[in-house]
mmCIF file of C-alpha atoms in Angstrom:
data_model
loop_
_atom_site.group_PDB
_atom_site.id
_atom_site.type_symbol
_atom_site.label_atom_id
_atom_site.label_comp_id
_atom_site.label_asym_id
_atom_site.label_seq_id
_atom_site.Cartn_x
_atom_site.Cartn_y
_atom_site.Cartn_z
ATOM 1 C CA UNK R 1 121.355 206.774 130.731
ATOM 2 C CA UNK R 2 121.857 203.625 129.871
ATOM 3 C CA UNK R 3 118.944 201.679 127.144
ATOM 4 C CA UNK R 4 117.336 198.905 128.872
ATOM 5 C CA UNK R 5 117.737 196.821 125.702
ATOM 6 C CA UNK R 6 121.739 197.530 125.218
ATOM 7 C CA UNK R 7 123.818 194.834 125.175
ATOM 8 C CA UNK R 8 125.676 196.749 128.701
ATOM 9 C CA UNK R 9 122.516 195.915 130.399
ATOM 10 C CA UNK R 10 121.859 192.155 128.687
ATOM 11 C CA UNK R 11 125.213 191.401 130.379
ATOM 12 C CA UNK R 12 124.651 192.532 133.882
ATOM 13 C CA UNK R 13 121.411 190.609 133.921
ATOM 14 C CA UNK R 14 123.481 187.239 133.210
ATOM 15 C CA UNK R 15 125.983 188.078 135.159
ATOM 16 C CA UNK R 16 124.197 188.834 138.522
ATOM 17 C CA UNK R 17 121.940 185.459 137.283
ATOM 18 C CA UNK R 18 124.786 183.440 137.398
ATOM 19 C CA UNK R 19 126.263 184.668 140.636
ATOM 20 C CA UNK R 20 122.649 183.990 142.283
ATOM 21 C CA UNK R 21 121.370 180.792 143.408
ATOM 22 C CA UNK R 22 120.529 178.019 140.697
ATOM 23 C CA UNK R 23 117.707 178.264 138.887
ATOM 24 C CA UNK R 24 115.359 175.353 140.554
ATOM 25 C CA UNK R 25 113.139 173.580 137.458
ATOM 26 C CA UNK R 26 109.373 173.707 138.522
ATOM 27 C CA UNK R 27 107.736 170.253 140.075
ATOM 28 C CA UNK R 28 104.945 169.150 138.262
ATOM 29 C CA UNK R 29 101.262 169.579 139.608
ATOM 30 C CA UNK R 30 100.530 167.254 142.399
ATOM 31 C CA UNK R 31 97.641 165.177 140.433
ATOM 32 C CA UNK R 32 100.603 164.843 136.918
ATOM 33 C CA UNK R 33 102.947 163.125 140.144
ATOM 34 C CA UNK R 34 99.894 160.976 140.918
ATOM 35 C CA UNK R 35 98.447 159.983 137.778
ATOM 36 C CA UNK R 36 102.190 158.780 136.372
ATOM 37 C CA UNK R 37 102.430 156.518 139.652
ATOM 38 C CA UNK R 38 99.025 154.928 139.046
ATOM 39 C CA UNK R 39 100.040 154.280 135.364
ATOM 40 C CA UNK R 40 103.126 152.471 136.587
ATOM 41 C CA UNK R 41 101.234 150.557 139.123
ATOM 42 C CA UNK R 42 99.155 149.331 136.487
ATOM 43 C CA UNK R 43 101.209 148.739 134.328
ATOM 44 C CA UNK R 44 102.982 146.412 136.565
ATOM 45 C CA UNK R 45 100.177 144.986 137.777
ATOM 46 C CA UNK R 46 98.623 144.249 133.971
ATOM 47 C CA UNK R 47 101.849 142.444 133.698
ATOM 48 C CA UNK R 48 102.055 140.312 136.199
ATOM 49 C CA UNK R 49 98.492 139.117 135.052
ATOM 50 C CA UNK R 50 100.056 138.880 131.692
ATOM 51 C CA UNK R 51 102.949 136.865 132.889
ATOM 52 C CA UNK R 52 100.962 134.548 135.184
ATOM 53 C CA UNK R 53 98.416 133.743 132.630
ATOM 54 C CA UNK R 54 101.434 132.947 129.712
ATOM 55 C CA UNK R 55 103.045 131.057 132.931
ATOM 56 C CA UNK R 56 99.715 128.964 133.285
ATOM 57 C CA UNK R 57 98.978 128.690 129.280
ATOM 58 C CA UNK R 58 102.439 126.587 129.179
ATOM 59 C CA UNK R 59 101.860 124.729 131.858
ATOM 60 C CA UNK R 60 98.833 123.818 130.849
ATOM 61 C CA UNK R 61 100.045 123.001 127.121
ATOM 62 C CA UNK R 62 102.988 121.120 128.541
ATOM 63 C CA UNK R 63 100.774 119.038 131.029
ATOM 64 C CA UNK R 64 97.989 118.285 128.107
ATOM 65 C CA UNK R 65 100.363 117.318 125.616
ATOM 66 C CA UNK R 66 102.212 115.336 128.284
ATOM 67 C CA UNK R 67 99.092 113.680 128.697
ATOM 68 C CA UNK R 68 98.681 112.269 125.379
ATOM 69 C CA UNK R 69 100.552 108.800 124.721
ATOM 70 C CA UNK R 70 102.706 108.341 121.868
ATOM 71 C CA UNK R 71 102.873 105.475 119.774
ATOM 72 C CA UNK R 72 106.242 104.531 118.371
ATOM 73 C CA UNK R 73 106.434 102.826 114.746
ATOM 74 C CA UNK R 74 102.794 103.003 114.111
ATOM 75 C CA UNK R 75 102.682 103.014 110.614
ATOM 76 C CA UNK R 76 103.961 100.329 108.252
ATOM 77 C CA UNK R 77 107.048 100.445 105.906
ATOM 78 C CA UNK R 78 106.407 103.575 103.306
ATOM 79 C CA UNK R 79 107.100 100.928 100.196
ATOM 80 C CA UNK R 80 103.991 99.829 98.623
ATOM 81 C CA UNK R 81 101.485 102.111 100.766
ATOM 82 C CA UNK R 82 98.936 104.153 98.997
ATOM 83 C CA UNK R 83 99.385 107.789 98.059
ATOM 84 C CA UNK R 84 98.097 110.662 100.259
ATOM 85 C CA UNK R 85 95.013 112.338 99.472
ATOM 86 C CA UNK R 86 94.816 114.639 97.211
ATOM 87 C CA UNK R 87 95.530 118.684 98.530
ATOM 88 C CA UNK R 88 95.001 118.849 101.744
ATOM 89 C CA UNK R 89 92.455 115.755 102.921
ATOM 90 C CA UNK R 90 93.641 113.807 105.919
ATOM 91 C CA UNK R 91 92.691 110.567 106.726
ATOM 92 C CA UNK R 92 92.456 109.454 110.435
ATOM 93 C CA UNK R 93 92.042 105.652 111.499
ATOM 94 C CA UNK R 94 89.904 106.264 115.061
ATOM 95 C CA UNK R 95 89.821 102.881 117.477
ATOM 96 C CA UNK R 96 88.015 102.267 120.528
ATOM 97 C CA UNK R 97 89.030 99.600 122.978
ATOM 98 C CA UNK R 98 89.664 98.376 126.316
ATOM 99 C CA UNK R 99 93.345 98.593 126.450
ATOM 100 C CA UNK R 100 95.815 101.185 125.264
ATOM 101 C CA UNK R 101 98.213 100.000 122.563
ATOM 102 C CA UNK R 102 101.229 97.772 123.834
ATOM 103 C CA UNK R 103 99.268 97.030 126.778
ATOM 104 C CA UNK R 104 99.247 92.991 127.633
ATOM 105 C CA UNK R 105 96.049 90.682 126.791
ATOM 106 C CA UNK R 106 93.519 90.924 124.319
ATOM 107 C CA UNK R 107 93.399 93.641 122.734
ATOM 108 C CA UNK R 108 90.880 93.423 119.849
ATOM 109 C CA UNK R 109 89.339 96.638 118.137
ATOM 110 C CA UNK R 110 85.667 97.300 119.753
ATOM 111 C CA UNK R 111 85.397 100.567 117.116
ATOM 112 C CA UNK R 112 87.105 100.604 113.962
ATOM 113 C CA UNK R 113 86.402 104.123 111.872
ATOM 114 C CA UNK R 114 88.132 106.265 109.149
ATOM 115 C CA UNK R 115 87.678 110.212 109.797
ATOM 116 C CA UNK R 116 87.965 111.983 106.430
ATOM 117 C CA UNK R 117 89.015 115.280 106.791
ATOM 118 C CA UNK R 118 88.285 117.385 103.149
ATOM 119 C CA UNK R 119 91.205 119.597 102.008
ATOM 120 C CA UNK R 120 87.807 122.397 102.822
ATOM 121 C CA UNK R 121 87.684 121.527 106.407
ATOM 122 C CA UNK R 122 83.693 122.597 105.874
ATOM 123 C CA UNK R 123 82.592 118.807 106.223
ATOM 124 C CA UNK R 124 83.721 115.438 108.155
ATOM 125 C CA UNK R 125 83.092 112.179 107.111
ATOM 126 C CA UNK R 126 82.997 108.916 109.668
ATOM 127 C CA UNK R 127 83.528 106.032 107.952
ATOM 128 C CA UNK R 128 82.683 102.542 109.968
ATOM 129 C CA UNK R 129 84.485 99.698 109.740
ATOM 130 C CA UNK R 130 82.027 96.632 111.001
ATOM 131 C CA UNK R 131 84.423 94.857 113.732
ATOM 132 C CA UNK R 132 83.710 91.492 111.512
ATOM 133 C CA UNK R 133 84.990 92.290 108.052
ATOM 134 C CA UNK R 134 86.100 89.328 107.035
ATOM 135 C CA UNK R 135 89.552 90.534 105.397
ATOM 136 C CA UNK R 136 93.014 89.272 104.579
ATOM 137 C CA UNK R 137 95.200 90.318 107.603
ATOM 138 C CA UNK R 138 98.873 90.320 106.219
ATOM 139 C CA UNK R 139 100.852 87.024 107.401
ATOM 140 C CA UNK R 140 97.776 85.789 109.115
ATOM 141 C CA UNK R 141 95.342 85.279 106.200
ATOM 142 C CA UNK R 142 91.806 86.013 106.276
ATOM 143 C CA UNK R 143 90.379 86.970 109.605
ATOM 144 C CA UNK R 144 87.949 89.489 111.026
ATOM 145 C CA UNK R 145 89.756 92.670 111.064
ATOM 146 C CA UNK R 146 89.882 93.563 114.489
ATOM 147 C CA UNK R 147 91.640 90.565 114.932
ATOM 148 C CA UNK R 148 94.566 92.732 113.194
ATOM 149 C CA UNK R 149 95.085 94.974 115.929
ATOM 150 C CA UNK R 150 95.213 92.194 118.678
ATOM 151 C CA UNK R 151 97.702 90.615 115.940
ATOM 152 C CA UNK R 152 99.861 93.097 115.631
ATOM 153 C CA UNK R 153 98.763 96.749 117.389
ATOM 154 C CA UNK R 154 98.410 100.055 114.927
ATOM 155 C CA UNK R 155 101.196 99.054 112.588
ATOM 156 C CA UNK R 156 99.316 95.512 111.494
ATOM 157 C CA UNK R 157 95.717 97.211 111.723
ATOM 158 C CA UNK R 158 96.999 100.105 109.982
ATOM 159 C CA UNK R 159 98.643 98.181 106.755
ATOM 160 C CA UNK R 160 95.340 95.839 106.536
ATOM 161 C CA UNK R 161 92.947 98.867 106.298
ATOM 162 C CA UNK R 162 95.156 100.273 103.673
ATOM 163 C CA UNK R 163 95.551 97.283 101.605
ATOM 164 C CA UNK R 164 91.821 96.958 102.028
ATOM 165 C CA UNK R 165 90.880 100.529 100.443
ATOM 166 C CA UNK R 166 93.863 102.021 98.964
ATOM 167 C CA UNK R 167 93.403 104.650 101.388
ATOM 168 C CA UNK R 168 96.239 106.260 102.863
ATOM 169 C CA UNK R 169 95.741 106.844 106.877
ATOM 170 C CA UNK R 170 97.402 109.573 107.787
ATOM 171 C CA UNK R 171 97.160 109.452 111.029
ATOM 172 C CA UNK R 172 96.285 107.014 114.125
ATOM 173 C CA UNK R 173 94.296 107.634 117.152
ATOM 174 C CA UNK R 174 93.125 105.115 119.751
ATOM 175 C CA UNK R 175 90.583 105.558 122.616
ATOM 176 C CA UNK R 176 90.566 103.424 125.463
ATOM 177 C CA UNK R 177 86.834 103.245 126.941
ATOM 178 C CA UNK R 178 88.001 104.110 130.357
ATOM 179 C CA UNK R 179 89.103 107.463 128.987
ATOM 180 C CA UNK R 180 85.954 107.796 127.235
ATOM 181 C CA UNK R 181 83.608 107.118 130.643
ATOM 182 C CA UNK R 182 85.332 109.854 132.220
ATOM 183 C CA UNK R 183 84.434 112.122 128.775
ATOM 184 C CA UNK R 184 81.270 112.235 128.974
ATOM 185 C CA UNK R 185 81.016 112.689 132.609
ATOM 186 C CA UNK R 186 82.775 115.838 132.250
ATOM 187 C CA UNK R 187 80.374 117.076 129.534
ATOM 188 C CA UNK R 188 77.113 115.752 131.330
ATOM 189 C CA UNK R 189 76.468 113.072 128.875
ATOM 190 C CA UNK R 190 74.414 113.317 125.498
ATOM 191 C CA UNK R 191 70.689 112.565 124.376
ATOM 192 C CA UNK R 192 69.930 110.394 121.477
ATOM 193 C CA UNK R 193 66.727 109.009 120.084
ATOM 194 C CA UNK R 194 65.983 105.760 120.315
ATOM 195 C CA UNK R 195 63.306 104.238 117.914
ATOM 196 C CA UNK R 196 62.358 101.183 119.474
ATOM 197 C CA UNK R 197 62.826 99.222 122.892
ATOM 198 C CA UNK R 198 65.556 97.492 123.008
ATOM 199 C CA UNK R 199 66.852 94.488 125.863
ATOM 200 C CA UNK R 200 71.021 93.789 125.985
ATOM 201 C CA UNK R 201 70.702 90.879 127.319
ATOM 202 C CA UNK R 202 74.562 91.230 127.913
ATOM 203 C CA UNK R 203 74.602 93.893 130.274
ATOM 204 C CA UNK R 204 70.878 93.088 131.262
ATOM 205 C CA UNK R 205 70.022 96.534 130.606
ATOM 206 C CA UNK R 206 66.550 97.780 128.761
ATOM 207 C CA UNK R 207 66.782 100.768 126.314
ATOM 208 C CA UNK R 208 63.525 102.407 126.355
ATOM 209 C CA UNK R 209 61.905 104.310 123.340
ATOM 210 C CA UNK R 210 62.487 107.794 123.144
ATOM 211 C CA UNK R 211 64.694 110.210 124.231
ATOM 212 C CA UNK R 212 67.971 108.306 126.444
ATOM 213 C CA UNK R 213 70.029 110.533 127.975
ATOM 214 C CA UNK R 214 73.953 108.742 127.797
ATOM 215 C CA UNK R 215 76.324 109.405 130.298
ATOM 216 C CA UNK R 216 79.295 107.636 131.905
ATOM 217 C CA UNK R 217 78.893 103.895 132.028
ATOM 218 C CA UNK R 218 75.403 103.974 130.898
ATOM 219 C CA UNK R 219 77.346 105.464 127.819
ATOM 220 C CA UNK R 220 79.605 103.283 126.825
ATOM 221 C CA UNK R 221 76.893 100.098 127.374
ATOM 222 C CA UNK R 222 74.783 101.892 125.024
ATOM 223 C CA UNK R 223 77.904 102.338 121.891
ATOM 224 C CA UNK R 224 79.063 99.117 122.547
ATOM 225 C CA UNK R 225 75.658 96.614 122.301
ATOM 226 C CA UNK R 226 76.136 94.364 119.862
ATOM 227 C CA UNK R 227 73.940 91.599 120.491
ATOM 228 C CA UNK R 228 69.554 91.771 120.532
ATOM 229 C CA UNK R 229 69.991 94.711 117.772
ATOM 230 C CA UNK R 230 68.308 93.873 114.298
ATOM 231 C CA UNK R 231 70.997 95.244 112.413
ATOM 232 C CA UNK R 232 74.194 93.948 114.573
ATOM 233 C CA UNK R 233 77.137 95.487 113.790
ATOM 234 C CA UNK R 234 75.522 97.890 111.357
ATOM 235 C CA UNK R 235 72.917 99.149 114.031
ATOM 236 C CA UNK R 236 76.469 99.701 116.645
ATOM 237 C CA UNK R 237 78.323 101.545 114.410
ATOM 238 C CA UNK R 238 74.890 103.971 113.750
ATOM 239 C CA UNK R 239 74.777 104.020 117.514
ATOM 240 C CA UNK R 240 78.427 105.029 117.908
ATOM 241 C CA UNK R 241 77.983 107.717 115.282
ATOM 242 C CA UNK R 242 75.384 109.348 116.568
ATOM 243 C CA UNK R 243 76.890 109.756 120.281
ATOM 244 C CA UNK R 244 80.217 110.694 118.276
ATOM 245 C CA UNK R 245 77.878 113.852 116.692
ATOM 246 C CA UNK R 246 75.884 114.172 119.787
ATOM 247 C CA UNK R 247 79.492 114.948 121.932
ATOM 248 C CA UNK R 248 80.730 116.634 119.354
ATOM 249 C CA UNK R 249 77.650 119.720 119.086
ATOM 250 C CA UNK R 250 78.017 119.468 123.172
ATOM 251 C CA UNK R 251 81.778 119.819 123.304
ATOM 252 C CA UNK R 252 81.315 123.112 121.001
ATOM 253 C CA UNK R 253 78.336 124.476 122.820
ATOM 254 C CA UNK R 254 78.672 127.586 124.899
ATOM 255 C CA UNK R 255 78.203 125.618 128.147
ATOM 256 C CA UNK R 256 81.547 123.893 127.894
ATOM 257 C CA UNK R 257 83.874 126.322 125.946
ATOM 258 C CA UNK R 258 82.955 129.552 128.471
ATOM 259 C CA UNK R 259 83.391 127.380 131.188
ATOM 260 C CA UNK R 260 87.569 127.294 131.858
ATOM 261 C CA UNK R 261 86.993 124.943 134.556
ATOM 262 C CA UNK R 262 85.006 122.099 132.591
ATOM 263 C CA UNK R 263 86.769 123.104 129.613
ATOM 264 C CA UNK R 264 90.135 122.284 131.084
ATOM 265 C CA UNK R 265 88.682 119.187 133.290
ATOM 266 C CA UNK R 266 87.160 117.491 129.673
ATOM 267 C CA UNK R 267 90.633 118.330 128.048
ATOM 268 C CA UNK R 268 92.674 116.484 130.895
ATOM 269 C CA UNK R 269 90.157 113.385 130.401
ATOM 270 C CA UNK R 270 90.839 113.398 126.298
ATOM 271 C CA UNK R 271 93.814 113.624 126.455
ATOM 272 C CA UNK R 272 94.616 110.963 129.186
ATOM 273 C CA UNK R 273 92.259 108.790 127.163
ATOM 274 C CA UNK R 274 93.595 109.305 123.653
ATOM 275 C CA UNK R 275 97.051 107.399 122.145
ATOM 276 C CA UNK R 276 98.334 108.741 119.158
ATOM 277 C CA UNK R 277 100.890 108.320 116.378
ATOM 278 C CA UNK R 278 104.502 109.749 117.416
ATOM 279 C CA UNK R 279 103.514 112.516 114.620
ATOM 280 C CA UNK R 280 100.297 113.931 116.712
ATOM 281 C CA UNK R 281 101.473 116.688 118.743
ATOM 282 C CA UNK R 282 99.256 119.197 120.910
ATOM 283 C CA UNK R 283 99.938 121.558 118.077
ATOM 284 C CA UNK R 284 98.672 119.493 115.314
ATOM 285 C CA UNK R 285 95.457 119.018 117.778
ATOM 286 C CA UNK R 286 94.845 122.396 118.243
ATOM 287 C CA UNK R 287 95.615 123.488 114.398
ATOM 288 C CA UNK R 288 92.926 121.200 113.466
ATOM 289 C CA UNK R 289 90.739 122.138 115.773
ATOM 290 C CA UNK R 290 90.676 125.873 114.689
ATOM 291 C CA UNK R 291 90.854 124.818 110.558
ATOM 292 C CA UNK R 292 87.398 122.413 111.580
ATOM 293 C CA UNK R 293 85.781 125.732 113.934
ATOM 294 C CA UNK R 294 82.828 126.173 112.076
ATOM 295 C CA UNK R 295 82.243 122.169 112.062
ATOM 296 C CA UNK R 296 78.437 121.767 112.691
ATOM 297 C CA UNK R 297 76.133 118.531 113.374
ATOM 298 C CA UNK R 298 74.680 118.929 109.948
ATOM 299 C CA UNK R 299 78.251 118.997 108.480
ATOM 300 C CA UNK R 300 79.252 115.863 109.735
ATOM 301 C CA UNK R 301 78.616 113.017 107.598
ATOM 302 C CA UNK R 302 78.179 109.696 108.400
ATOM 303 C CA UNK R 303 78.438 106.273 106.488
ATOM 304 C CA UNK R 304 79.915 102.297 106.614
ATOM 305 C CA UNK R 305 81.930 100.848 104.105
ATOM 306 C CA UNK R 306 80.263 98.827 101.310
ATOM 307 C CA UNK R 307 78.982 95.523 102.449
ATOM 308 C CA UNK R 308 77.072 92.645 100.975
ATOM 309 C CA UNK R 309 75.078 91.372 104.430
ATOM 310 C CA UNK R 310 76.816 88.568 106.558
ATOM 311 C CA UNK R 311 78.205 85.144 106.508
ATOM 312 C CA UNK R 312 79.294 82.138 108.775
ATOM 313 C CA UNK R 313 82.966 81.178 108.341
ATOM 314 C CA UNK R 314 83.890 78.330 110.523
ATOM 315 C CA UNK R 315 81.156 78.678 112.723
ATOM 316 C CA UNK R 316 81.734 82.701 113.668
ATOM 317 C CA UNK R 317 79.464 85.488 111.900
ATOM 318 C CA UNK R 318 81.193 87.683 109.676
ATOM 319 C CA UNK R 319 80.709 90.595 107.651
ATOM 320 C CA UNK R 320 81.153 90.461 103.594
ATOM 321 C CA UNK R 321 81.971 93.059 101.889
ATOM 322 C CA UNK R 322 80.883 94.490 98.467
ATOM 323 C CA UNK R 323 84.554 94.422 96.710
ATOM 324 C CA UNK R 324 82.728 95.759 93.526
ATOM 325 C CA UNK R 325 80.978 98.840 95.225
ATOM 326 C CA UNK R 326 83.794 99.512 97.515
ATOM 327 C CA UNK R 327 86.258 100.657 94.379
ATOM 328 C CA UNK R 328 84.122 103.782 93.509
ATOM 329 C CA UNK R 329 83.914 104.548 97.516
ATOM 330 C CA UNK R 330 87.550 104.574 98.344
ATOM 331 C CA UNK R 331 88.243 105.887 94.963
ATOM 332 C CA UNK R 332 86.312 109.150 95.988
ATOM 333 C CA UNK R 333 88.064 109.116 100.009
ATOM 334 C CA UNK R 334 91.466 109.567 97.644
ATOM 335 C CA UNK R 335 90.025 112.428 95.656
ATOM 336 C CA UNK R 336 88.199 113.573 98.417
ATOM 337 C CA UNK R 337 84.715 114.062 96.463
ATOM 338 C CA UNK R 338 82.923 112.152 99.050
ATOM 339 C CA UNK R 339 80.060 114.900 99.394
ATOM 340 C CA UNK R 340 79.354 114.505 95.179
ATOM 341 C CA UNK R 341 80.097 111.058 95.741
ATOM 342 C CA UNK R 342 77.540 110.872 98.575
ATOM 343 C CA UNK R 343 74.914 113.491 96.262
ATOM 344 C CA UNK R 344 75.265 110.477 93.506
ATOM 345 C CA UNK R 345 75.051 107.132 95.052
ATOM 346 C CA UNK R 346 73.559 108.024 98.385
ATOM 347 C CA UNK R 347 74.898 106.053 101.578
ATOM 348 C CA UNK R 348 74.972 108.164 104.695
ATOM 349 C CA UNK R 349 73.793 106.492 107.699
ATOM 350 C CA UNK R 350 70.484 107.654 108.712
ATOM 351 C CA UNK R 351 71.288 108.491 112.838
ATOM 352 C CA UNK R 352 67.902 109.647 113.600
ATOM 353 C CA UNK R 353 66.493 106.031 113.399
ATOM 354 C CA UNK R 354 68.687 104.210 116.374
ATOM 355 C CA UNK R 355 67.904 100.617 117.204
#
C-alpha cells in the first residue's frame, strides 16, 4: 500500500495534472470588474477636465497678456539716472490720458502719479504729481510737466520726473480713459463722499453732497474736474485717489473675484486699457498681485509731492513746488521709510473730505 504522502504518489498527481486540461485562473467578482471600469472612466473623464481647464488657463494668459501694449525704449539712457530703491521697493510712474503712447495729437498727461511699492509689500503709497508743476523739462526748459509727455512720450516724462526727485521709476504704466470707462462698468462703479456741492461748469454737470455713486462716464467726469474746485489740482488728484482706493477694495471684494465671468470681463478691459514698459509682462502682473494680496484700503496711503501754492508764468497757472521740503520726501521714497517718514512729518491726503 502505497503512503499518500510518498513521493510515488506526489508524482502521479503532477503527472495526470499536466496531462489534464489547463488550469483556468479565477475571474474576479463581477462588482471588482465594475468598480475598476468606473475608476478608469473617471479617471479619464477628471482629465479631460484637467486638460480643458490648463487648455483654457493658456489661452486665457496668452490672450490677456496679448492684450497689454508694450512700449519700446521707455526709459531714458541708464547714465546719470538715480539708483534703485533700496531691497526690494519698486517705483511705478502711473499716467492717465486720452491717447495711448505713440498715438498722433496731443497727448498731454491728465494724471501724473508715483506708486511706491515697500520692499514689505504690507503698504502702497500714491504719490500725485499736480499736472502744472512748473519743472525743467530736459531740452525744452521749464514747462508744466505734463507738457513732457506730449514732448517726448514715457522716455521724456520719465527722465524729467527722475531728475525732479532722484527717484528711480522702475517701471511705466499708462491708462488711456477709454480703457478706464469700460473698468468701472465692469465692476459696477464705486461710491465716494462728497463734502460739498459742487457745479463743473465744463461738463455742466452738478455733484451733489453726499454719497455719489461713480460709474462709467459719470466716472471719469468726476476724476478729471479741474475747474470750480477750491483746491484745483490738489482737490483732482484727492478725487482721483480716492476712486483709485474705492476700485481697488471693489476689485478685491468677493463679488468680483468668485465671479469667473466678471472677473475675466474686468481683466480683458485692464488690460486692453493699460500700456506698459517692454519689461511688464503678465507674469510680473500677476507676481505682484499675489506679493500685494493682503493689500487693504487702510493700507494704502495717499499723498502729493511738496508744493508751495501756485503761480502765474506767462499768463498760465502753475504749480510751485517746495524744493526745500521735497529733499527729505524723495529722500525717504529711496529708502523706502515713507510710513516713519509719513508718522514724522505728516502729509497723507485726507480722502474722506472730497471737494
Amino acid at each position: 500500500m502505497t503512503d499518500e504522502t510518498s513521493p510515488v504518489l506526489e508524482n502521479t498527481r503532477k503527472d495526470d495534472s499536466a496531462g489534464g486540461e489547463e488550469a483556468v485562473p479565477a475571474k474576479p467578482p463581477k462588482k471588482r470588474r465594475l468598480l475598476r471600469r468606473m475608476l478608469i472612466v473617471t479617471g479619464l473623464i477628471f482629465a479631460m477636465v484637467f486638460a480643458a481647464g490648463f487648455a483654457l488657463v493658456m489661452e486665457r494668459q496668452i490672450t490677456l497678456n496679448g492684450n497689454i501694449e508694450r512700449i519700446p525704449g521707455a526709459f531714458p539712457e541708464d547714465a546719470g539716472r538715480p539708483a534703485k530703491a533700496v531691497g526690494d521697493a519698486q517705483n511705478w510712474l502711473l499716467i492717465g490720458s486720452d491717447k495711448r503712447p505713440g498715438e498722433s495729437g496731443n497727448q498731454r498727461a491728465d494724471t501724473i502719479m508715483i506708486v511706491h511699492v515697500p520692499a514689505g509689500r504690507d503698504r502702497l503709497t500714491l504719490i500725485g504729481i499736480p499736472r502744472d508743476s512748473y519743472v525743467r523739462i530736459p531740452g525744452h526748459g521749464n514747462n508744466k510737466i505734463n507738457a513732457a509727455y506730449a514732448f517726448g512720450g514715457p522716455k521724456l516724462l520719465i527722465k524729467t520726473v527722475e531728475d525732479l526727485t532722484k527717484v528711480r521709476i522702475d517701471h511705466f504704466a499708462a491708462l488711456d480713459f477709454q480703457g478706464f470707462v469700460a473698468m468701472t462698468e465692469v465692476i459696477g462703479g464705486v461710491d465716494v463722499y462728497v463734502s460739498r456741492k459742487v457745479y463743473d461748469p465744463m461738463n455742466k454737470i452738478t455733484w451733489p453732497q453726499g454719497q455719489v455713486h461713480l460709474q462709467g462716464e459719470k466716472a471719469l467726469l468726476f476724476v478729471r474736474q479741474r475747474y470750480n474746485l477750491p483746491g484745483g489740482d490738489f482737490d483732482r488728484i484727492k478725487r482721483q485717489q480716492a476712486f483709485i482706493g474705492a476700485m481697488g477694495h471693489k476689485i478685491i471684494s468677493k463679488e468680483l473675484l468668485t465671479d469667473p465671468f466678471k472677473l475675466n470681463a474686468f481683466l480683458e478691459a485692464l488690460t486692453q486699457a493699460v500700456s506698459v514698459d517692454s519689461g511688464v509682462t503678465l507674469s510680473t502682473l500677476r507676481d505682484l498681485a499675489l506679493e500685494l494680496r493682503d493689500i487693504r484700503p487702510d493700507t494704502v496711503d495717499s499723498t502729493t509731492i511738496p508744493t508751495i501754492g501756485t503761480a502765474t508764468v506767462k499768463g498760465a497757472s502753475v504749480v510751485r513746488l517746495d524744493r526745500k521740503a521735497g529733499v527729505s520726501f524723495f529722500e525717504a521714497v529711496r529708502e523706502d521709510t515713507l510710513e516713519q517718514y509719513f508718522k514724522d512729518s505728516g502729509g497723507l491726503n485726507d480722502l474722506t473730505i472730497l471737494p
